[in-house]
PDB file of C-alpha atoms in Angstrom:
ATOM      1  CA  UNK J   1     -17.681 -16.414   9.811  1.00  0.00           C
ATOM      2  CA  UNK J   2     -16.271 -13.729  11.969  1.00  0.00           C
ATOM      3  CA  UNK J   3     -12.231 -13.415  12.301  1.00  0.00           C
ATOM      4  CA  UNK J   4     -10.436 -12.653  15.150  1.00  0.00           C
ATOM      5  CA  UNK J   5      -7.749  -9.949  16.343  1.00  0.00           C
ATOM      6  CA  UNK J   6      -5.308 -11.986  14.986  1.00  0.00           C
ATOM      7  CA  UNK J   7      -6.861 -13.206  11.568  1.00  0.00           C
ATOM      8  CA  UNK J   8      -7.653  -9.694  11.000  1.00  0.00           C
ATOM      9  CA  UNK J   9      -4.408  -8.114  11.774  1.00  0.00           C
ATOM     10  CA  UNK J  10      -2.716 -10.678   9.319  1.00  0.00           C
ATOM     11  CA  UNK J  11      -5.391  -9.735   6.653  1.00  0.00           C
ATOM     12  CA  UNK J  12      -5.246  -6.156   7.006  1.00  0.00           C
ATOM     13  CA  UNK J  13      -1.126  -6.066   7.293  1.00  0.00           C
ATOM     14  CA  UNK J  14      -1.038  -8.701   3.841  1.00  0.00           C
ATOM     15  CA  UNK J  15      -3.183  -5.969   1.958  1.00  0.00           C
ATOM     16  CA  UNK J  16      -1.220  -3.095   3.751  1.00  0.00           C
ATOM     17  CA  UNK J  17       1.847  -4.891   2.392  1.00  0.00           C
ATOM     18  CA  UNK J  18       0.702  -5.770  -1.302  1.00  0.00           C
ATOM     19  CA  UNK J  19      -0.118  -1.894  -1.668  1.00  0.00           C
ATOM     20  CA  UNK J  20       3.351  -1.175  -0.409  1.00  0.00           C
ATOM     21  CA  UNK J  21       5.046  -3.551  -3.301  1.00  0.00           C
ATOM     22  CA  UNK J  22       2.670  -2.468  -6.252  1.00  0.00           C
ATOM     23  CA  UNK J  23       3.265   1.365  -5.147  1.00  0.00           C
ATOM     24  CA  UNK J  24       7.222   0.181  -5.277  1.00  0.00           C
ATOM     25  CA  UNK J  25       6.663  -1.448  -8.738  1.00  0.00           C
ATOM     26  CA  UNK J  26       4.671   1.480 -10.078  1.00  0.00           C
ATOM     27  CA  UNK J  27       6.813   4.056  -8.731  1.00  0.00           C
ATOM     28  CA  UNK J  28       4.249   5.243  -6.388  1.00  0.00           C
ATOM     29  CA  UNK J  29       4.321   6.380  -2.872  1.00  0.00           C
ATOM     30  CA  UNK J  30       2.569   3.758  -0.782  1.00  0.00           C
ATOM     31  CA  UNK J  31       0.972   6.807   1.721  1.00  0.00           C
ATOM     32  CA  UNK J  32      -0.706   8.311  -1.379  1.00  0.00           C
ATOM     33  CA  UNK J  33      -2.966   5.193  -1.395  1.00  0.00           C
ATOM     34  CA  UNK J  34      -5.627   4.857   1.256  1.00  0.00           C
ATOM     35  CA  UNK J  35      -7.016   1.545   2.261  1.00  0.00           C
ATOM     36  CA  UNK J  36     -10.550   1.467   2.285  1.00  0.00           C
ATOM     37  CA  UNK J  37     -12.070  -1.576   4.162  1.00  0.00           C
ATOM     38  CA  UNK J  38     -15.384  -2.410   3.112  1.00  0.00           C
ATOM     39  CA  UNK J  39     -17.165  -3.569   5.746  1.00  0.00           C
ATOM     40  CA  UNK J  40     -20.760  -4.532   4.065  1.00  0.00           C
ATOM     41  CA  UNK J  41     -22.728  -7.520   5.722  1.00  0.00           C
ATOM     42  CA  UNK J  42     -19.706  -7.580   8.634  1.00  0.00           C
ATOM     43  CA  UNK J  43     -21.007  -6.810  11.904  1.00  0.00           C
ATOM     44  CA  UNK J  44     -19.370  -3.650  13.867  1.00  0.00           C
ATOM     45  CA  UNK J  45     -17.302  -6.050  16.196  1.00  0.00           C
ATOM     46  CA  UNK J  46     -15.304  -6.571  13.164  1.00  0.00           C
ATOM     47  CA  UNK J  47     -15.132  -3.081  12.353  1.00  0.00           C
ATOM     48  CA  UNK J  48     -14.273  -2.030  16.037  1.00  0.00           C
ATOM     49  CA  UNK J  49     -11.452  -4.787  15.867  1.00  0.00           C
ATOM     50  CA  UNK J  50     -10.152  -3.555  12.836  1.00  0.00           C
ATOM     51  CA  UNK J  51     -10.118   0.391  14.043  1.00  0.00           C
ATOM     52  CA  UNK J  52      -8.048  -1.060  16.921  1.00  0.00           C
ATOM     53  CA  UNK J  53      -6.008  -1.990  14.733  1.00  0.00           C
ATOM     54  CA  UNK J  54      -5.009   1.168  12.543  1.00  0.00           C
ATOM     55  CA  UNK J  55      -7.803   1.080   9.985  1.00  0.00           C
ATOM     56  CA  UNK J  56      -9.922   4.136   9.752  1.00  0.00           C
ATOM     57  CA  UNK J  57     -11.558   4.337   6.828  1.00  0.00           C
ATOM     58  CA  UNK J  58     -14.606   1.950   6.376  1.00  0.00           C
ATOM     59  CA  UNK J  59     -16.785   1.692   2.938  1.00  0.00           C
ATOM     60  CA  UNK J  60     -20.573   0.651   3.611  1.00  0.00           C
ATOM     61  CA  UNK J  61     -23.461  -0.403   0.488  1.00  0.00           C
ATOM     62  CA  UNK J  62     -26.433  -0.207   2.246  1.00  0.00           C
ATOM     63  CA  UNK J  63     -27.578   3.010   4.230  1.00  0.00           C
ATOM     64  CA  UNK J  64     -29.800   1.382   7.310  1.00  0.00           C
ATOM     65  CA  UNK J  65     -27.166  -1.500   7.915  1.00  0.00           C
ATOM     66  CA  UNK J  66     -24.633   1.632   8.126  1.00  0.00           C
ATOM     67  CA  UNK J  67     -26.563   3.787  10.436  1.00  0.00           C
ATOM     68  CA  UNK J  68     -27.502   0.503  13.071  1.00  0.00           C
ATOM     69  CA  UNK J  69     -23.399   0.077  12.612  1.00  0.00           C
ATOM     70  CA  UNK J  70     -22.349   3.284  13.215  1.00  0.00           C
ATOM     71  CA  UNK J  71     -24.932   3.806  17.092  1.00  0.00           C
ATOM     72  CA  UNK J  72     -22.539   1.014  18.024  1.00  0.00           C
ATOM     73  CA  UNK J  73     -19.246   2.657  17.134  1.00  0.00           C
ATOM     74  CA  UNK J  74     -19.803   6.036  17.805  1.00  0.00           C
ATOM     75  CA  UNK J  75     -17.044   6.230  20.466  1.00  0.00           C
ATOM     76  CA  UNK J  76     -14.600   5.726  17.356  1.00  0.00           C
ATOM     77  CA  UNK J  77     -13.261   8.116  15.294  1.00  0.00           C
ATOM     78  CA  UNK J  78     -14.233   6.596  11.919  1.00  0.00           C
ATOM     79  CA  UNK J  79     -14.394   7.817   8.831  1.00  0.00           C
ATOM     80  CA  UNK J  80     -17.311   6.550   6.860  1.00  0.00           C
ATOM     81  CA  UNK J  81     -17.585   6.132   3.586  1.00  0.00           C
ATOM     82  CA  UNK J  82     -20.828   5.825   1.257  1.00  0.00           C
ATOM     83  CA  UNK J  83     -20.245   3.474  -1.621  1.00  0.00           C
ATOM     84  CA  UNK J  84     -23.702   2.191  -2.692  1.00  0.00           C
ATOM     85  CA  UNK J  85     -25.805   3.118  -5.197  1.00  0.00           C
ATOM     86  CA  UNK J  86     -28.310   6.539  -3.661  1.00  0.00           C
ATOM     87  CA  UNK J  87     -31.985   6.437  -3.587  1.00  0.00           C
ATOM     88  CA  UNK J  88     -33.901  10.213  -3.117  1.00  0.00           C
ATOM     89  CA  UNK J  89     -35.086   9.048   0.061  1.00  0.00           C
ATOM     90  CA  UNK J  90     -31.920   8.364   1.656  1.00  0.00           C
ATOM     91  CA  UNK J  91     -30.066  11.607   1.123  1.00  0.00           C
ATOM     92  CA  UNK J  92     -30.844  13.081   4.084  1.00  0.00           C
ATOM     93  CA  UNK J  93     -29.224  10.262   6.429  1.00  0.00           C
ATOM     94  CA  UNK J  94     -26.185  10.140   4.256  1.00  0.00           C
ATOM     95  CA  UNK J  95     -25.329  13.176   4.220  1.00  0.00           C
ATOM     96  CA  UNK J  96     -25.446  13.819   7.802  1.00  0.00           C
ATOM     97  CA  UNK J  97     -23.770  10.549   8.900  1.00  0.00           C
ATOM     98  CA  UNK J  98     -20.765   9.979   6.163  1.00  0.00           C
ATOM     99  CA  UNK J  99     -17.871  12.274   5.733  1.00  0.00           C
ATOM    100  CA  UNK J 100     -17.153  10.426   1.998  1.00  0.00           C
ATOM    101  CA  UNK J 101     -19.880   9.982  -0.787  1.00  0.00           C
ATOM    102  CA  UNK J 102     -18.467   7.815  -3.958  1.00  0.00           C
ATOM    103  CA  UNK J 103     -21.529   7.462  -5.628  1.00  0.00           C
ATOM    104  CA  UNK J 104     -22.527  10.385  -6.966  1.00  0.00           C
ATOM    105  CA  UNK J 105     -24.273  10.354 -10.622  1.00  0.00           C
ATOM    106  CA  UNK J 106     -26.833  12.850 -10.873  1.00  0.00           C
ATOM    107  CA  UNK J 107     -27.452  16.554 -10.363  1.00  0.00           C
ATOM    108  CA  UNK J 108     -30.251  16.002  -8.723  1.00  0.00           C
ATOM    109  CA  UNK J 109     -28.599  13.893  -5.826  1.00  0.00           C
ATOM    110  CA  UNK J 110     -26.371  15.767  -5.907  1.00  0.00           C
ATOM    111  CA  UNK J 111     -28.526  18.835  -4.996  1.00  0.00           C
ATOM    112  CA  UNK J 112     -30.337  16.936  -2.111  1.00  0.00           C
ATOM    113  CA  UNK J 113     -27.030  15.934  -0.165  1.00  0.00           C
ATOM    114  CA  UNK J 114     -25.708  19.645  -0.416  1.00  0.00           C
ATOM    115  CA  UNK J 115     -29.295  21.017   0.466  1.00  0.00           C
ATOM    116  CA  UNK J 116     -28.661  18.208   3.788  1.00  0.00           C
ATOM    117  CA  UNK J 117     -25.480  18.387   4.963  1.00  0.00           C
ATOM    118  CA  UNK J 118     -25.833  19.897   8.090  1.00  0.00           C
ATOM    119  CA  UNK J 119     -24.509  23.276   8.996  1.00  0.00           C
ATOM    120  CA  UNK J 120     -22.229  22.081  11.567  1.00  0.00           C
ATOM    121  CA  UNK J 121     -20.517  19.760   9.432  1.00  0.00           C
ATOM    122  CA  UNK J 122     -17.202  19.826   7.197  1.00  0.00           C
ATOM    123  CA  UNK J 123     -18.553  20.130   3.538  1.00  0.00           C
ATOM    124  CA  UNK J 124     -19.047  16.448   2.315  1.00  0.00           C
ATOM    125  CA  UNK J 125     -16.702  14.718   0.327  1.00  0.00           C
ATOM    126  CA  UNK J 126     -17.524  13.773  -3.263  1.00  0.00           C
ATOM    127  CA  UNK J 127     -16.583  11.346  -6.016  1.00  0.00           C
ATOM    128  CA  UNK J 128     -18.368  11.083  -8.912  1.00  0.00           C
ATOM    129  CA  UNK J 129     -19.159   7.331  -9.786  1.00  0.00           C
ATOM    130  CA  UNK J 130     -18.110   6.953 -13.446  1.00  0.00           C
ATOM    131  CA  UNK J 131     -19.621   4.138 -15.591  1.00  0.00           C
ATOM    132  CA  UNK J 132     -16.284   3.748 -17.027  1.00  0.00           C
ATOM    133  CA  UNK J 133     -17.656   0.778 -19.456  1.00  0.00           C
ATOM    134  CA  UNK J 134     -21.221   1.824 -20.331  1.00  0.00           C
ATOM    135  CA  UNK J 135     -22.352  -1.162 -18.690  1.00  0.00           C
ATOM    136  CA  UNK J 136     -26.146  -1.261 -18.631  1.00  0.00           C
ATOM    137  CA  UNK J 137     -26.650  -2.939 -15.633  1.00  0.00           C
ATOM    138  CA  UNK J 138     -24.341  -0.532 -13.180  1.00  0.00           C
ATOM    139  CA  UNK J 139     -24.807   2.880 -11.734  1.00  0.00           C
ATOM    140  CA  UNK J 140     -22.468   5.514 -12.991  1.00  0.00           C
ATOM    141  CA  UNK J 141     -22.546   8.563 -15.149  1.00  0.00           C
ATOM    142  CA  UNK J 142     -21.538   8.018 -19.065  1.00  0.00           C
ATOM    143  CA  UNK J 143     -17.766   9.425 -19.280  1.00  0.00           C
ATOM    144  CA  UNK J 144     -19.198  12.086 -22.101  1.00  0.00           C
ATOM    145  CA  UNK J 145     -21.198  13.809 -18.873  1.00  0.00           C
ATOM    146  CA  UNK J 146     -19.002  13.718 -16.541  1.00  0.00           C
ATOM    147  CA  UNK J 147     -17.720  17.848 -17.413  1.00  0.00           C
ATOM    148  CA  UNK J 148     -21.662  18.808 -17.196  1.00  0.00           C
ATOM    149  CA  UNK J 149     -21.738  17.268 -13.719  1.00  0.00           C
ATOM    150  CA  UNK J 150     -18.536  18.317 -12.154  1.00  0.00           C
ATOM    151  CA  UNK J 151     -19.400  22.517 -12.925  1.00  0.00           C
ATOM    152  CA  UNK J 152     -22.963  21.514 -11.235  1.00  0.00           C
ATOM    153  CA  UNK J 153     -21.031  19.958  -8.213  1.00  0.00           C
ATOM    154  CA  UNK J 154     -18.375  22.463  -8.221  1.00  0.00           C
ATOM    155  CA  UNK J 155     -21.286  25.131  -7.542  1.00  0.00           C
ATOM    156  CA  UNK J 156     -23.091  23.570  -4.617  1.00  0.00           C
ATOM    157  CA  UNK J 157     -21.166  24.884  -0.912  1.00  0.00           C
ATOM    158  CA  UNK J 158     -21.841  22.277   1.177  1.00  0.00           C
ATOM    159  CA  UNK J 159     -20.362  19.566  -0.782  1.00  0.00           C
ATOM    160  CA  UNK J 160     -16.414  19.144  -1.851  1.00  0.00           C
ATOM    161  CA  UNK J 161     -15.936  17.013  -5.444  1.00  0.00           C
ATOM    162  CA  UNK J 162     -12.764  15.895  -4.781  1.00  0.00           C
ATOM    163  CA  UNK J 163     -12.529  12.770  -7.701  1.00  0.00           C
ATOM    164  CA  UNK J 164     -13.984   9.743  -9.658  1.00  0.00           C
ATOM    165  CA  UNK J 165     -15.140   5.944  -8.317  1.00  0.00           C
ATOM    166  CA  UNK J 166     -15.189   3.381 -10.866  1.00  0.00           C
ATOM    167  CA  UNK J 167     -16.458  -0.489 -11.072  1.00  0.00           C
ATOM    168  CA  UNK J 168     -15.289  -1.527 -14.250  1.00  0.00           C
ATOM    169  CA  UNK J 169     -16.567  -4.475 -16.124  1.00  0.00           C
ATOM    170  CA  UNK J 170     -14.185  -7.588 -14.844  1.00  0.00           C
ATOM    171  CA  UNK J 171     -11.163  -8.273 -17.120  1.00  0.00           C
ATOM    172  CA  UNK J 172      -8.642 -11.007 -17.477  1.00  0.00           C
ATOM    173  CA  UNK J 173      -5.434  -9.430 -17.864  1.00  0.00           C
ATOM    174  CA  UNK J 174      -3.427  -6.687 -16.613  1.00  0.00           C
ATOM    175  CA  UNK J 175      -3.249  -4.704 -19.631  1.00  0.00           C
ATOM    176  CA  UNK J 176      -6.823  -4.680 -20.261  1.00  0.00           C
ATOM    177  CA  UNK J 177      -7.847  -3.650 -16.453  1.00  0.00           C
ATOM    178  CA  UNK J 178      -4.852  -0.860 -16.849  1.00  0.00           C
ATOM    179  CA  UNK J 179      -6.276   0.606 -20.263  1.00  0.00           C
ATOM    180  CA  UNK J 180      -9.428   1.337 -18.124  1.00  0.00           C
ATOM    181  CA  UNK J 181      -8.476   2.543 -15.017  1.00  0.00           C
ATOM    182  CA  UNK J 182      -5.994   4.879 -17.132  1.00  0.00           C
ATOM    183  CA  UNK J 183      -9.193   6.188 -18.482  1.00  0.00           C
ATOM    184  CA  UNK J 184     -10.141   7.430 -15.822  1.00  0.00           C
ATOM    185  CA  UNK J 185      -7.584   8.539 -15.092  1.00  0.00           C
ATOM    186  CA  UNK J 186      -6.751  10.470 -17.604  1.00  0.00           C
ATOM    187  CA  UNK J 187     -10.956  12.332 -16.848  1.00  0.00           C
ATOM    188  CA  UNK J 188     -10.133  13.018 -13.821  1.00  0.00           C
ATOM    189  CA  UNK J 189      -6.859  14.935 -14.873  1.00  0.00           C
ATOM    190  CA  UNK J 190      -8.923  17.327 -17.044  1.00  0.00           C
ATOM    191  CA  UNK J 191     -10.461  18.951 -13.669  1.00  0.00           C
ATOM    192  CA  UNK J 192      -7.446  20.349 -11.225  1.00  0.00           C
ATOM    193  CA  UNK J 193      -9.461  20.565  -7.990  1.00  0.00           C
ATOM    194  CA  UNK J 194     -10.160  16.640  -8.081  1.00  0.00           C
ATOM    195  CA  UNK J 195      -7.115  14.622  -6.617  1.00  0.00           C
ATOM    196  CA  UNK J 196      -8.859  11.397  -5.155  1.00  0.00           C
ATOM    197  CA  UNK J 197      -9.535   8.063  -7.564  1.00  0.00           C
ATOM    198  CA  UNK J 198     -11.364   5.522  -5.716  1.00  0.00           C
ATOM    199  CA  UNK J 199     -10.736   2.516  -7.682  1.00  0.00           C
ATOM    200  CA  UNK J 200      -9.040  -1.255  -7.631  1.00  0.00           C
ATOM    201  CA  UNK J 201     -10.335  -3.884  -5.732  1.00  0.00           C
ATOM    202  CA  UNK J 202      -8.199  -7.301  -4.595  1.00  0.00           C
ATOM    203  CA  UNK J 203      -8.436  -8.639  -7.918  1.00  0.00           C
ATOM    204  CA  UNK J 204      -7.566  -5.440 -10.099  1.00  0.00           C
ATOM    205  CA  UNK J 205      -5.990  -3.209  -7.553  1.00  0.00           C
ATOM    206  CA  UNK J 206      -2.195  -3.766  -8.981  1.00  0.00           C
ATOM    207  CA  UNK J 207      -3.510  -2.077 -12.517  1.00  0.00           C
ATOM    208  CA  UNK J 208      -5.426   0.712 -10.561  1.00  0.00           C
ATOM    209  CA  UNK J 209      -2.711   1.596  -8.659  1.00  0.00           C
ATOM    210  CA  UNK J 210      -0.456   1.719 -11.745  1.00  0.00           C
ATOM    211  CA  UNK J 211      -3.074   4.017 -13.355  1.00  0.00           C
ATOM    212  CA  UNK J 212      -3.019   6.534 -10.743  1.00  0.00           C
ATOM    213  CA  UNK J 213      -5.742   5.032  -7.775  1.00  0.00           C
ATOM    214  CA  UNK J 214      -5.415   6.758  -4.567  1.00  0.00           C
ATOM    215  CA  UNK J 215      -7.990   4.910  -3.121  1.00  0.00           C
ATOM    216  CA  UNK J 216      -8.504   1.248  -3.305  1.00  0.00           C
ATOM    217  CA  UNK J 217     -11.974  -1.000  -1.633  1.00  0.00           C
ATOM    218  CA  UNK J 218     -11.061  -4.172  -0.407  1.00  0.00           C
ATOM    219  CA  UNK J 219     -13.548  -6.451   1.627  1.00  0.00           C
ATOM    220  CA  UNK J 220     -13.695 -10.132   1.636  1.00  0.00           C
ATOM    221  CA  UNK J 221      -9.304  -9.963   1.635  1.00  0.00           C
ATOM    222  CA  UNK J 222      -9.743  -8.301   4.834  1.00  0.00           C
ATOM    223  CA  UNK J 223     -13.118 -10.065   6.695  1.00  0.00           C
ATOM    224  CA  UNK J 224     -13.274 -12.338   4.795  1.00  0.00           C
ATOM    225  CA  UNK J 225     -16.444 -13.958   2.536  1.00  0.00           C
ATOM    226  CA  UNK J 226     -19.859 -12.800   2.968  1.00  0.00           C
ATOM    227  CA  UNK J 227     -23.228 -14.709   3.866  1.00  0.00           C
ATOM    228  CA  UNK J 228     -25.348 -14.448   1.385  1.00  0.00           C
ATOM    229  CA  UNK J 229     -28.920 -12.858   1.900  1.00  0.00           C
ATOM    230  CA  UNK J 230     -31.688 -11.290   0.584  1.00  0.00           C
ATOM    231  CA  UNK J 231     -31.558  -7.194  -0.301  1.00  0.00           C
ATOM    232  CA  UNK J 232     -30.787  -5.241   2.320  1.00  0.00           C
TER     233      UNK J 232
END
């Protein structure tokens, strides 16, 4: 179901607001946290509503949904975000249509979206996606690699690393979800040129932003559920 202007403006201010309280709580500065909307499976109506109505950064999973999305919008000023996991093929359309990669895990992907960022571009924004809990079943580079990576990134000109994204595996309580996210944290701390932790989501984002997240994903608390559907 699609909201409207109003639904979404309530959605979008509740989340603006919870940020707000947890930065209080954590003795953060709400306006070192950026909202990112993710906007998967929502059709760019939504997404032009939601621009309207102050939110500019949008986080999309799958690449051709994305592109078909962003021939609708391109009057707007947004700034898109790649969060999915990155096939070879699909370099070359990322990494002339989003200003934000989070998914970065290998050197060799790495290689193809500096190689195909186009000249007339800003470099591209990277975070390295960090498989924070060795999970087998998620994307992510193994915390132990993550120093081999970053001097590999760090030599490429057309890209920028500028953190780490993390999905942690689900936890009950806020000390456990903390522990994580301070773990990451605490990698990202050991390389001075990163300053960007894309992490938190509505049900963990008060222990991400206590560990540090300057960047949390939030999608069905702002458009609310998703249809489900085959792969996209």
């Amino acid at each position: 179901m699609n909201l409207n202007k109003d639904q979404l403006r309530d959605n979008i201010h509740s989340i603006q607001n919870a940020i707000a309280q947890m930065a209080t709580k954590h003795h953060r500065q709400s306006d070192q946290i950026c909202l990112l909307a993710v906007s998967k499976k929502k059709p760019a109506e939504q997404i032009r509503i939601a621009f309207d109505l102050g939110q500019k950064a949008f986080g999309e999973n799958y690449l051709q949904e994305a592109l078909d999305k962003q021939q609708q919008l391109l009057d707007l000023d947004i700034d898109w975000h790649f969060i999915g996991p990155i096939q070879s093929n699909k370099t070359r359309d990322i990494s002339a249509n989003f200003s934000w990669v989070h998914s970065v895990d290998r050197v060799k992907i790495a290689k193809r979206l500096n190689d195909q960022r186009p000249a007339h571009l800003p470099p591209l924004n990277i975070c390295l996606q960090v498989n924070i809990d060795n999970e087998p079943s998620k994307s992510g580079i193994a915390p132990e690699k993550i120093m081999e990576l970053t001097e590999s990134i760090m030599a490429l000109p057309r890209l920028k690393l500028r953190g780490l994204m993390a999905i942690p595996a689900p936890k009950e309580s806020f000390e456990e979800q903390f522990k994580t996210f301070k773990r990451v944290h605490d990698i990202m701390k050991k390389t001075p040129e990163m300053d960007t932790l894309s992490m938190g989501m509505s049900g963990d984002m008060d222990a991400a932003i206590a560990a540090g997240s300057t960047m949390v994903r939030v999608g069905t608390a702002i458009f609310g559920s998703r249809k489900s559907s085959s792969k996209v």
